[in-house]
Short mmCIF file of C-alpha atoms in Angstrom, two decimals:
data_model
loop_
_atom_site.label_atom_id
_atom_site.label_comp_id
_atom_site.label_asym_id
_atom_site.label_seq_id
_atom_site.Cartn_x
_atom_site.Cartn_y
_atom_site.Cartn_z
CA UNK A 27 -48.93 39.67 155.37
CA UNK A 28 -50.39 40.16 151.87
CA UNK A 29 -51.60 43.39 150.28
CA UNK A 30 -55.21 42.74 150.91
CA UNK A 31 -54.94 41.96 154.73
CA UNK A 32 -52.78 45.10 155.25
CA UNK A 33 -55.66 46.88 153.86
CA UNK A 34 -58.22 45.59 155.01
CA UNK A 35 -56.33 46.71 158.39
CA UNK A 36 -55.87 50.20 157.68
CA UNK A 37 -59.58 50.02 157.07
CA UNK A 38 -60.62 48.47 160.44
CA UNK A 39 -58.25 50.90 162.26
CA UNK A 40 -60.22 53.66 161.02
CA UNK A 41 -64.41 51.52 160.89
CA UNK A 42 -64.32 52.12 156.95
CA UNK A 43 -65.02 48.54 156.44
CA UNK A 44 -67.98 46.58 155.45
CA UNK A 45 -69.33 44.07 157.37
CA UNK A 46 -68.53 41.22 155.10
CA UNK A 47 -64.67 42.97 155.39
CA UNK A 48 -64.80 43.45 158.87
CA UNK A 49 -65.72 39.86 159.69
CA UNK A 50 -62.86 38.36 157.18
CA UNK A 51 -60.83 40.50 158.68
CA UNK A 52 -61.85 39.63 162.49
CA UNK A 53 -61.32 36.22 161.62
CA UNK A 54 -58.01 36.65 160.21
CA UNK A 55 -56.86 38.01 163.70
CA UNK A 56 -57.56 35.45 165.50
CA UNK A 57 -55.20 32.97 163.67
CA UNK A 58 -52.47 35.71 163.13
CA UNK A 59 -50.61 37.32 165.95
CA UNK A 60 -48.60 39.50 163.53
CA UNK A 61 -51.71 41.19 162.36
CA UNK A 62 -52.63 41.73 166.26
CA UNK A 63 -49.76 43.26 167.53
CA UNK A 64 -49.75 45.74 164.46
CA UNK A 65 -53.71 46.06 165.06
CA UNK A 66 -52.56 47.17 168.53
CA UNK A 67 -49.77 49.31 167.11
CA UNK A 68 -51.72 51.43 164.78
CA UNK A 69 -54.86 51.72 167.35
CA UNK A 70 -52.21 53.02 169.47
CA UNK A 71 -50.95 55.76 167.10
CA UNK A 72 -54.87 56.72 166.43
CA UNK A 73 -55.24 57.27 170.08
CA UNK A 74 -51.97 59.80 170.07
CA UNK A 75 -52.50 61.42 167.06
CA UNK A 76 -56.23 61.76 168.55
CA UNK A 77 -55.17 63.67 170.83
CA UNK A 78 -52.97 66.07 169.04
CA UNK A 79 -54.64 69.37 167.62
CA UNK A 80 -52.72 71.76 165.15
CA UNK A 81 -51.36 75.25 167.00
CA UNK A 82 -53.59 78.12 165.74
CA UNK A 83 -52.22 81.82 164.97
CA UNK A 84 -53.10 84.53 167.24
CA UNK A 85 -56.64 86.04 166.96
CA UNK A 86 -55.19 89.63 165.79
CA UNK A 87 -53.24 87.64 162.50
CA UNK A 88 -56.82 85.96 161.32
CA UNK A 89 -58.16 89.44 161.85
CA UNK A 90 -55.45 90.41 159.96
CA UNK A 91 -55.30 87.78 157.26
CA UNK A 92 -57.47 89.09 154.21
CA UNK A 93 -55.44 93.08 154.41
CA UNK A 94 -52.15 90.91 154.40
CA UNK A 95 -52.98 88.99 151.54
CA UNK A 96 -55.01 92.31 149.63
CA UNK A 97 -51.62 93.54 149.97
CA UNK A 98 -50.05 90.59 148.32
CA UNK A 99 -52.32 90.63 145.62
CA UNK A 100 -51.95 94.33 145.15
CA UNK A 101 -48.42 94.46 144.78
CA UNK A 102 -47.69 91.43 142.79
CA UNK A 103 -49.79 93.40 140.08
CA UNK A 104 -47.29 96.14 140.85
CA UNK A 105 -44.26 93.87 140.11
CA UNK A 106 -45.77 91.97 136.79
CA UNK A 107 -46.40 96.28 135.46
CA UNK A 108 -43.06 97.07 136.82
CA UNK A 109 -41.32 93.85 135.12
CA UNK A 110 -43.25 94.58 131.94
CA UNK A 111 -42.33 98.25 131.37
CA UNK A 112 -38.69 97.23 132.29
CA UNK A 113 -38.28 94.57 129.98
CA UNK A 114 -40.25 97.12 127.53
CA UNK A 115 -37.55 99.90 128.22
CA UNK A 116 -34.10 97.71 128.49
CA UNK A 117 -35.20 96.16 125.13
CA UNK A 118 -35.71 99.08 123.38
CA UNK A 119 -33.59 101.41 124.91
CA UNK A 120 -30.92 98.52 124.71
CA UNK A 121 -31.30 98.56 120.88
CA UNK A 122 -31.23 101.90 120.29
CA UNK A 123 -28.05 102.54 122.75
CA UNK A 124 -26.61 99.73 120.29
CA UNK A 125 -27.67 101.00 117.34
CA UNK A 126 -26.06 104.39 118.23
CA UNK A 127 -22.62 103.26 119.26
CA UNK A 128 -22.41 101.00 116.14
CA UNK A 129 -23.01 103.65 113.71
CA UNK A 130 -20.68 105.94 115.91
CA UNK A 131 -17.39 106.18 114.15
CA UNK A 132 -15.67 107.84 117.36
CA UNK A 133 -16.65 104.41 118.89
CA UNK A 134 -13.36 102.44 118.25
CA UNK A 135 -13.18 98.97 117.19
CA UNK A 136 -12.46 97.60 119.91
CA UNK A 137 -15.30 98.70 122.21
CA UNK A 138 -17.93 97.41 119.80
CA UNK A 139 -15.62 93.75 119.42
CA UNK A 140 -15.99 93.84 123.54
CA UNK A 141 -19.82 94.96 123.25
CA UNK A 142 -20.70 92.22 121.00
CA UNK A 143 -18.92 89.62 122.71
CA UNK A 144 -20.56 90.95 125.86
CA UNK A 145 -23.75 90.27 123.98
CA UNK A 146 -22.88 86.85 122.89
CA UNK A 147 -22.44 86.02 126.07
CA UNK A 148 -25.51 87.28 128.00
CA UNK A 149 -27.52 85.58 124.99
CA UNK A 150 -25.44 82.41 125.47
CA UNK A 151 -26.53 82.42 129.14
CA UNK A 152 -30.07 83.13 128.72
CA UNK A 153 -29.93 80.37 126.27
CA UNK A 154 -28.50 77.88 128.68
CA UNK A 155 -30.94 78.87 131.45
CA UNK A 156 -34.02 78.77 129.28
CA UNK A 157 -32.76 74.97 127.99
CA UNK A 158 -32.52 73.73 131.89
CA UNK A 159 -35.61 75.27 132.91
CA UNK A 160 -37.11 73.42 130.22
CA UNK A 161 -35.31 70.14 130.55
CA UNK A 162 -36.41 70.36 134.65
CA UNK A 163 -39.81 71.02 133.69
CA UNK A 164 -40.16 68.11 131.57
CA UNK A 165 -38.87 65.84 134.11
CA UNK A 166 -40.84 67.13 137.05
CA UNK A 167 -42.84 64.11 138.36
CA UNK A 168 -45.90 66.28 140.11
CA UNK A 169 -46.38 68.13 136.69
CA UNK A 170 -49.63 66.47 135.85
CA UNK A 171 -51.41 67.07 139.05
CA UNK A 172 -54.08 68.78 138.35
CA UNK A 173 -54.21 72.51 140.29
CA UNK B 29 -63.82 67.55 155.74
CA UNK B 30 -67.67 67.07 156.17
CA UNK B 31 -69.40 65.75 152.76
CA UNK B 32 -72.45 67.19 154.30
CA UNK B 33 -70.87 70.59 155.19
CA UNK B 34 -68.93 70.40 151.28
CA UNK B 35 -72.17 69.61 149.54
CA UNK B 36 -73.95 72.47 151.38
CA UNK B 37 -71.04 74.87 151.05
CA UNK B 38 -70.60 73.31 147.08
CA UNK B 39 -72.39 75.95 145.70
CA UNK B 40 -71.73 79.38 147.09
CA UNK B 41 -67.54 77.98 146.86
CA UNK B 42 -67.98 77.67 143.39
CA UNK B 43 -69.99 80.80 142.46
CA UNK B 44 -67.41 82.17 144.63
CA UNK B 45 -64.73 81.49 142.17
CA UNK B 46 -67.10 81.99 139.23
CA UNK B 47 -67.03 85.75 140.51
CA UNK B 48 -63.57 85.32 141.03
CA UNK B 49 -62.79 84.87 137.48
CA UNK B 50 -64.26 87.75 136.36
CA UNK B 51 -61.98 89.70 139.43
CA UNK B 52 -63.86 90.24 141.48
CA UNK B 53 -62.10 90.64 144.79
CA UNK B 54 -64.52 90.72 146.93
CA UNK B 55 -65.64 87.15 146.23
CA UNK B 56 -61.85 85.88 146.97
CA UNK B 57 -62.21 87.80 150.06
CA UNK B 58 -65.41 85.88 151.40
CA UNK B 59 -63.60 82.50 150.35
CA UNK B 60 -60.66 83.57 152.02
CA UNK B 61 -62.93 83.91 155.27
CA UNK B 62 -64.60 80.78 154.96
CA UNK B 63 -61.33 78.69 154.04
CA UNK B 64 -58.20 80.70 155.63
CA UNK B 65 -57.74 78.17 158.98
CA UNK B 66 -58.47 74.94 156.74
CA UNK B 67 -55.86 76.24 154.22
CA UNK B 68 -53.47 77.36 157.15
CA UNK B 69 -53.59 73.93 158.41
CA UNK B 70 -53.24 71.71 155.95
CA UNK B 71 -49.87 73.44 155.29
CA UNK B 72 -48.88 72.99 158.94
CA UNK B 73 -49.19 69.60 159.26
CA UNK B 74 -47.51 69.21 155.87
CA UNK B 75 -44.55 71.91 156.61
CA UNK B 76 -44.33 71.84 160.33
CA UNK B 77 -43.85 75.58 160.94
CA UNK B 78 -46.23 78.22 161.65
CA UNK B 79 -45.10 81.20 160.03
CA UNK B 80 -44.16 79.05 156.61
CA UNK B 81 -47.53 77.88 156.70
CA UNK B 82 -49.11 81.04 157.40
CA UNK B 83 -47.41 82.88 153.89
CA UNK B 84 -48.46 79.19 152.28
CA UNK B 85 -51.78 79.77 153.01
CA UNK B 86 -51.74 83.15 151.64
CA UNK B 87 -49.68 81.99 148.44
CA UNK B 88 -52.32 78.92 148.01
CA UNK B 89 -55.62 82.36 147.77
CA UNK B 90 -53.64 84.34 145.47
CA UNK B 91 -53.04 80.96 143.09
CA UNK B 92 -56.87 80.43 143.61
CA UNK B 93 -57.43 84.05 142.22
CA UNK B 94 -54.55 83.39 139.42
CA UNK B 95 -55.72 80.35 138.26
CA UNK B 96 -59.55 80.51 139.01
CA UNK B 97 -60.19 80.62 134.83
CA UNK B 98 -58.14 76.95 135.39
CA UNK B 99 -61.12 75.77 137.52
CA UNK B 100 -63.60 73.61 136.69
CA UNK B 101 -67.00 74.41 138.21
CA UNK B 102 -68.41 71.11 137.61
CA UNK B 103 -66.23 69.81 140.43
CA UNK B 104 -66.12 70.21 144.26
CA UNK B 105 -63.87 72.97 145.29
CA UNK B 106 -62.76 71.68 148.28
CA UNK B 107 -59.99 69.03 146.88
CA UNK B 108 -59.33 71.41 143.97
CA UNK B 109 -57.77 73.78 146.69
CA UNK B 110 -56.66 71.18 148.84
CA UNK B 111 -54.29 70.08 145.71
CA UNK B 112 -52.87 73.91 145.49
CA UNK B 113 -52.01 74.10 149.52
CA UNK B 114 -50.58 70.61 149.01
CA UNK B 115 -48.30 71.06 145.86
CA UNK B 116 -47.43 74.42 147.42
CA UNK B 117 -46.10 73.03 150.55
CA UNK B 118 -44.01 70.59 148.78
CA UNK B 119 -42.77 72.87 146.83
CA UNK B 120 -41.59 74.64 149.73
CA UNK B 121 -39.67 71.64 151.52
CA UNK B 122 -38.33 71.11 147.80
CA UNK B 123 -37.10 74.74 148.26
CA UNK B 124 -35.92 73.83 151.58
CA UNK B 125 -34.11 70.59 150.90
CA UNK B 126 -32.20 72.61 148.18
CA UNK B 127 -30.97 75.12 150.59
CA UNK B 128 -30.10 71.93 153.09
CA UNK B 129 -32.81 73.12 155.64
CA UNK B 130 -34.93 70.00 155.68
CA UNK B 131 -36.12 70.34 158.92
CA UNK B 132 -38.40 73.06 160.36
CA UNK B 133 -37.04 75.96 162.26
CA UNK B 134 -36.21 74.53 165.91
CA UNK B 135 -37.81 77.39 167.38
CA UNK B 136 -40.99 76.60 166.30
CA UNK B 137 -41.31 72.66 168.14
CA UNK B 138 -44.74 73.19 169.09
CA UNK B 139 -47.10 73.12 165.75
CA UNK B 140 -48.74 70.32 167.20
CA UNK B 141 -50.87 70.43 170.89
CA UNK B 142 -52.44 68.31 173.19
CA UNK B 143 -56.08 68.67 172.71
CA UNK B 144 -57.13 67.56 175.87
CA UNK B 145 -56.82 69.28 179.92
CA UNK B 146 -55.72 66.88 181.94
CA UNK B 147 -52.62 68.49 184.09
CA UNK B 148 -51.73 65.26 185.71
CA UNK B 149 -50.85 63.23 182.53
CA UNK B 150 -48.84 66.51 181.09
CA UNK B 151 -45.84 65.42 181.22
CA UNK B 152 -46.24 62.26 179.00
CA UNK B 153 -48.09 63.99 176.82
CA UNK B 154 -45.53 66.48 176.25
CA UNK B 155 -43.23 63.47 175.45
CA UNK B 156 -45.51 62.47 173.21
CA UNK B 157 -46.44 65.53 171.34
CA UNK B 158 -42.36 65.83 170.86
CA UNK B 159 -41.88 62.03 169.58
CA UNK B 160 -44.77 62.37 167.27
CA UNK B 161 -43.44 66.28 166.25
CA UNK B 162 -39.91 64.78 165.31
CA UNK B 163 -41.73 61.50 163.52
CA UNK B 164 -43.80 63.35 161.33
CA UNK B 165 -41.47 65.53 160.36
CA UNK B 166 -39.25 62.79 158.92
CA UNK B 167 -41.83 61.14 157.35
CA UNK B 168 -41.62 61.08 153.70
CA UNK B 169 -43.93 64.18 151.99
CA UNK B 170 -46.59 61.53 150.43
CA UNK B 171 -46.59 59.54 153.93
CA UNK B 172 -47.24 62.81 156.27
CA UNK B 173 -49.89 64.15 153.59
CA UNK B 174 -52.10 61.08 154.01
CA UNK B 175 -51.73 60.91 157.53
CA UNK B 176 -52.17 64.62 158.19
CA UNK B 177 -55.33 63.76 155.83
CA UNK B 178 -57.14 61.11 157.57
CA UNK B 179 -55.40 61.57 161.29
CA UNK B 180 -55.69 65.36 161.26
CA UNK B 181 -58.60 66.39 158.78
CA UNK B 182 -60.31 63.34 159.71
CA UNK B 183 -61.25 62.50 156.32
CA UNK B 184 -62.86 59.20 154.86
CA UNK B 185 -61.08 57.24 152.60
CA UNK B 186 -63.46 58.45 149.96
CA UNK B 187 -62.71 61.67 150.29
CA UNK B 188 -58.98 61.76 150.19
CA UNK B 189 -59.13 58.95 147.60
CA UNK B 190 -60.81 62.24 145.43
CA UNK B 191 -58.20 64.55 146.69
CA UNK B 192 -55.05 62.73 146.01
CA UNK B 193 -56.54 61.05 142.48
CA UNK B 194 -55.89 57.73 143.69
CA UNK B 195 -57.75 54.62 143.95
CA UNK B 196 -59.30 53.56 147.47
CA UNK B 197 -57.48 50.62 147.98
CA UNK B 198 -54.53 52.94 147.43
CA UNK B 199 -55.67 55.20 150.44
CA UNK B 200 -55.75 52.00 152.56
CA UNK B 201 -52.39 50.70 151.51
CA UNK B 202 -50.63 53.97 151.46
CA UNK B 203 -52.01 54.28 154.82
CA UNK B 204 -50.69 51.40 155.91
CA UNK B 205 -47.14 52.15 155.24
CA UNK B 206 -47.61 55.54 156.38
CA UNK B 207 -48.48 54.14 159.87
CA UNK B 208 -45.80 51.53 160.24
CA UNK B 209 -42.92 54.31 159.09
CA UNK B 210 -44.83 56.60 161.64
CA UNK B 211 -45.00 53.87 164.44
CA UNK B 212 -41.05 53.09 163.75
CA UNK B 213 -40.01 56.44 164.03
CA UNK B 214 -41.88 57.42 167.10
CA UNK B 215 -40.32 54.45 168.46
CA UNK B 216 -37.05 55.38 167.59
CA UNK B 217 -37.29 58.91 168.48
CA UNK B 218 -38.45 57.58 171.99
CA UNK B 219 -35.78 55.90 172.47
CA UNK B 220 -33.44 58.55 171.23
#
């Protein structure tokens, strides 16, 4: 069956066809019993789906719904101000702890050589991450659908 | 969706989210009351499980209030929101395919009902409302979302056409495919 006939079927399943399609379509059926049986095999499907409705939630959620959500919206401020002043605080606070144990001459050697490798290797990480969150975002095939 | 009821609603939906950029709350709580069981239900026939569609729902309002400066107010709201429940709910099954959980919860086997009363045919309906539960579900995403679409949301081809930023003649083909998969599985799963 070509591409236009299959169409033009979908179409006439569901009366979105003009006339002029509807009658080259009609006419089509009656030389092709492929395009029957699937006429009857799609009408079929309408008339189940038809029938089918979606379960709803219980009465007392809907009431429900906009507090839930209010609470959502609430909190996830809560957690962007909370992120914010931690990353603020580990930063700084980070630096200065550093800063204080490198000028430290009790500090031995060897602590600092294990603190800066420790270092190395959380930035080496983040690094890594950052790189393959970038490389999945620029293959992700629904990132130009519009929001 | 209505055109009739969209072009009516059009306007308040849009200075809706016009208040809603300048956060106001309020506003997103009067779309959230006119939109909660359309939003709900899109991401139920696209997910398959209540409760996952219920916190989609929720997800989809608080993107809405997010991204409202992202909104263009020369458009219809409608398939601008319909695109956020959609892209949310796949990517939840993403989510779900990653932790190997493709399938919905087998508790919850009942997200679709008969919508009719008619006790003496119940049994073959409830034969059908489980072949057509299992066949949608292993539809692929872009097959279920145009059938949920135009079978579920009874939707012209014009109107999803906007939604999913595809031709017409795509809706019809895409349709068609989406049927004979559907019609193959059910048969299978029958069978089964």
């Amino acid at each position: 069956m070509d591409k236009h006939l299959r169409e033009l079927l979908a179409g006439y399943v569901d009366g979105e066809l003009s006339d002029e399609e509807r009658q080259e379509f009609e006419a089509a059926l009656v030389t092709d019993p492929e395009l029957r049986r699937e006429l009857d095999e799609f009408k079929k499907l309408k008339e189940v789906t038809g029938l089918m409705t979606y379960a709803d939630l219980p009465e007392e959620v809907w009431e429900n719904y906009w507090h839930s959500l209010y609470r959502k919206l609430e909190r996830g401020f809560g957690w962007i101000f909370l992120s914010l002043g931690a990353i603020i605080l580990l930063f700084f606070g980070g630096l200065t702890a550093l800063y204080e144990i490198y000028i430290d001459p009790e500090v031995t050697l060897w602590v600092k050589a294990g603190l800066a490798t420790l270092i190395l290797g959380v930035v080496t990480l983040l690094v890594s991450f950052i790189r393959e969150r970038l490389f999945a975002y620029n293959r992700e095939r629904y990132r130009e659908v519009k929001r | 969706m209505d055109i009739k009821k969209e072009k009516e609603t059009m306007e308040t939906d849009i200075s809706l989210v016009m208040d809603i950029k300048t956060g106001n709350k309020q506003a997103l709580g009067r779309l959230v009351e006119r939109h909660k069981k359309l939003a709900y239900q899109i991401a139920l026939g696209l997910v398959g499980n209540r409760d996952d569609a219920f916190d989609i729902s929720q997800e989809a309002f608080l993107r809405v209030y997010r991204s409202a400066k992202t909104y263009d107010e020369s458009q219809p709201f409608l398939p601008w929101f319909y695109r956020i429940v959609v892209n949310l709910s796949r990517t939840w099954l993403k989510r779900r395919t990653r932790q190997r959980k493709r399938m919905v919860d087998v508790d919850d086997n009942a997200y679709l009902l008969v919508d009719t009363h008619d006790p003496e045919q119940d049994l073959i309906k409830a034969e059908m409302i489980s072949c057509l539960n299992r066949a949608l579900l292993e539809l692929p995403f872009e097959d279920r979302e145009i059938v949920m679409l135009q079978h579920f949301r009874g939707m012209s081809y014009d109107e999803i056409a906007g939604i999913l930023n595809i031709p017409r003649g795509t809706v019809m083909s895409r349709l068609y495919y989406a049927r004979k998969k559907l019609a193959k599985l059910m048969e299978r799963s029958n069978n089964g």
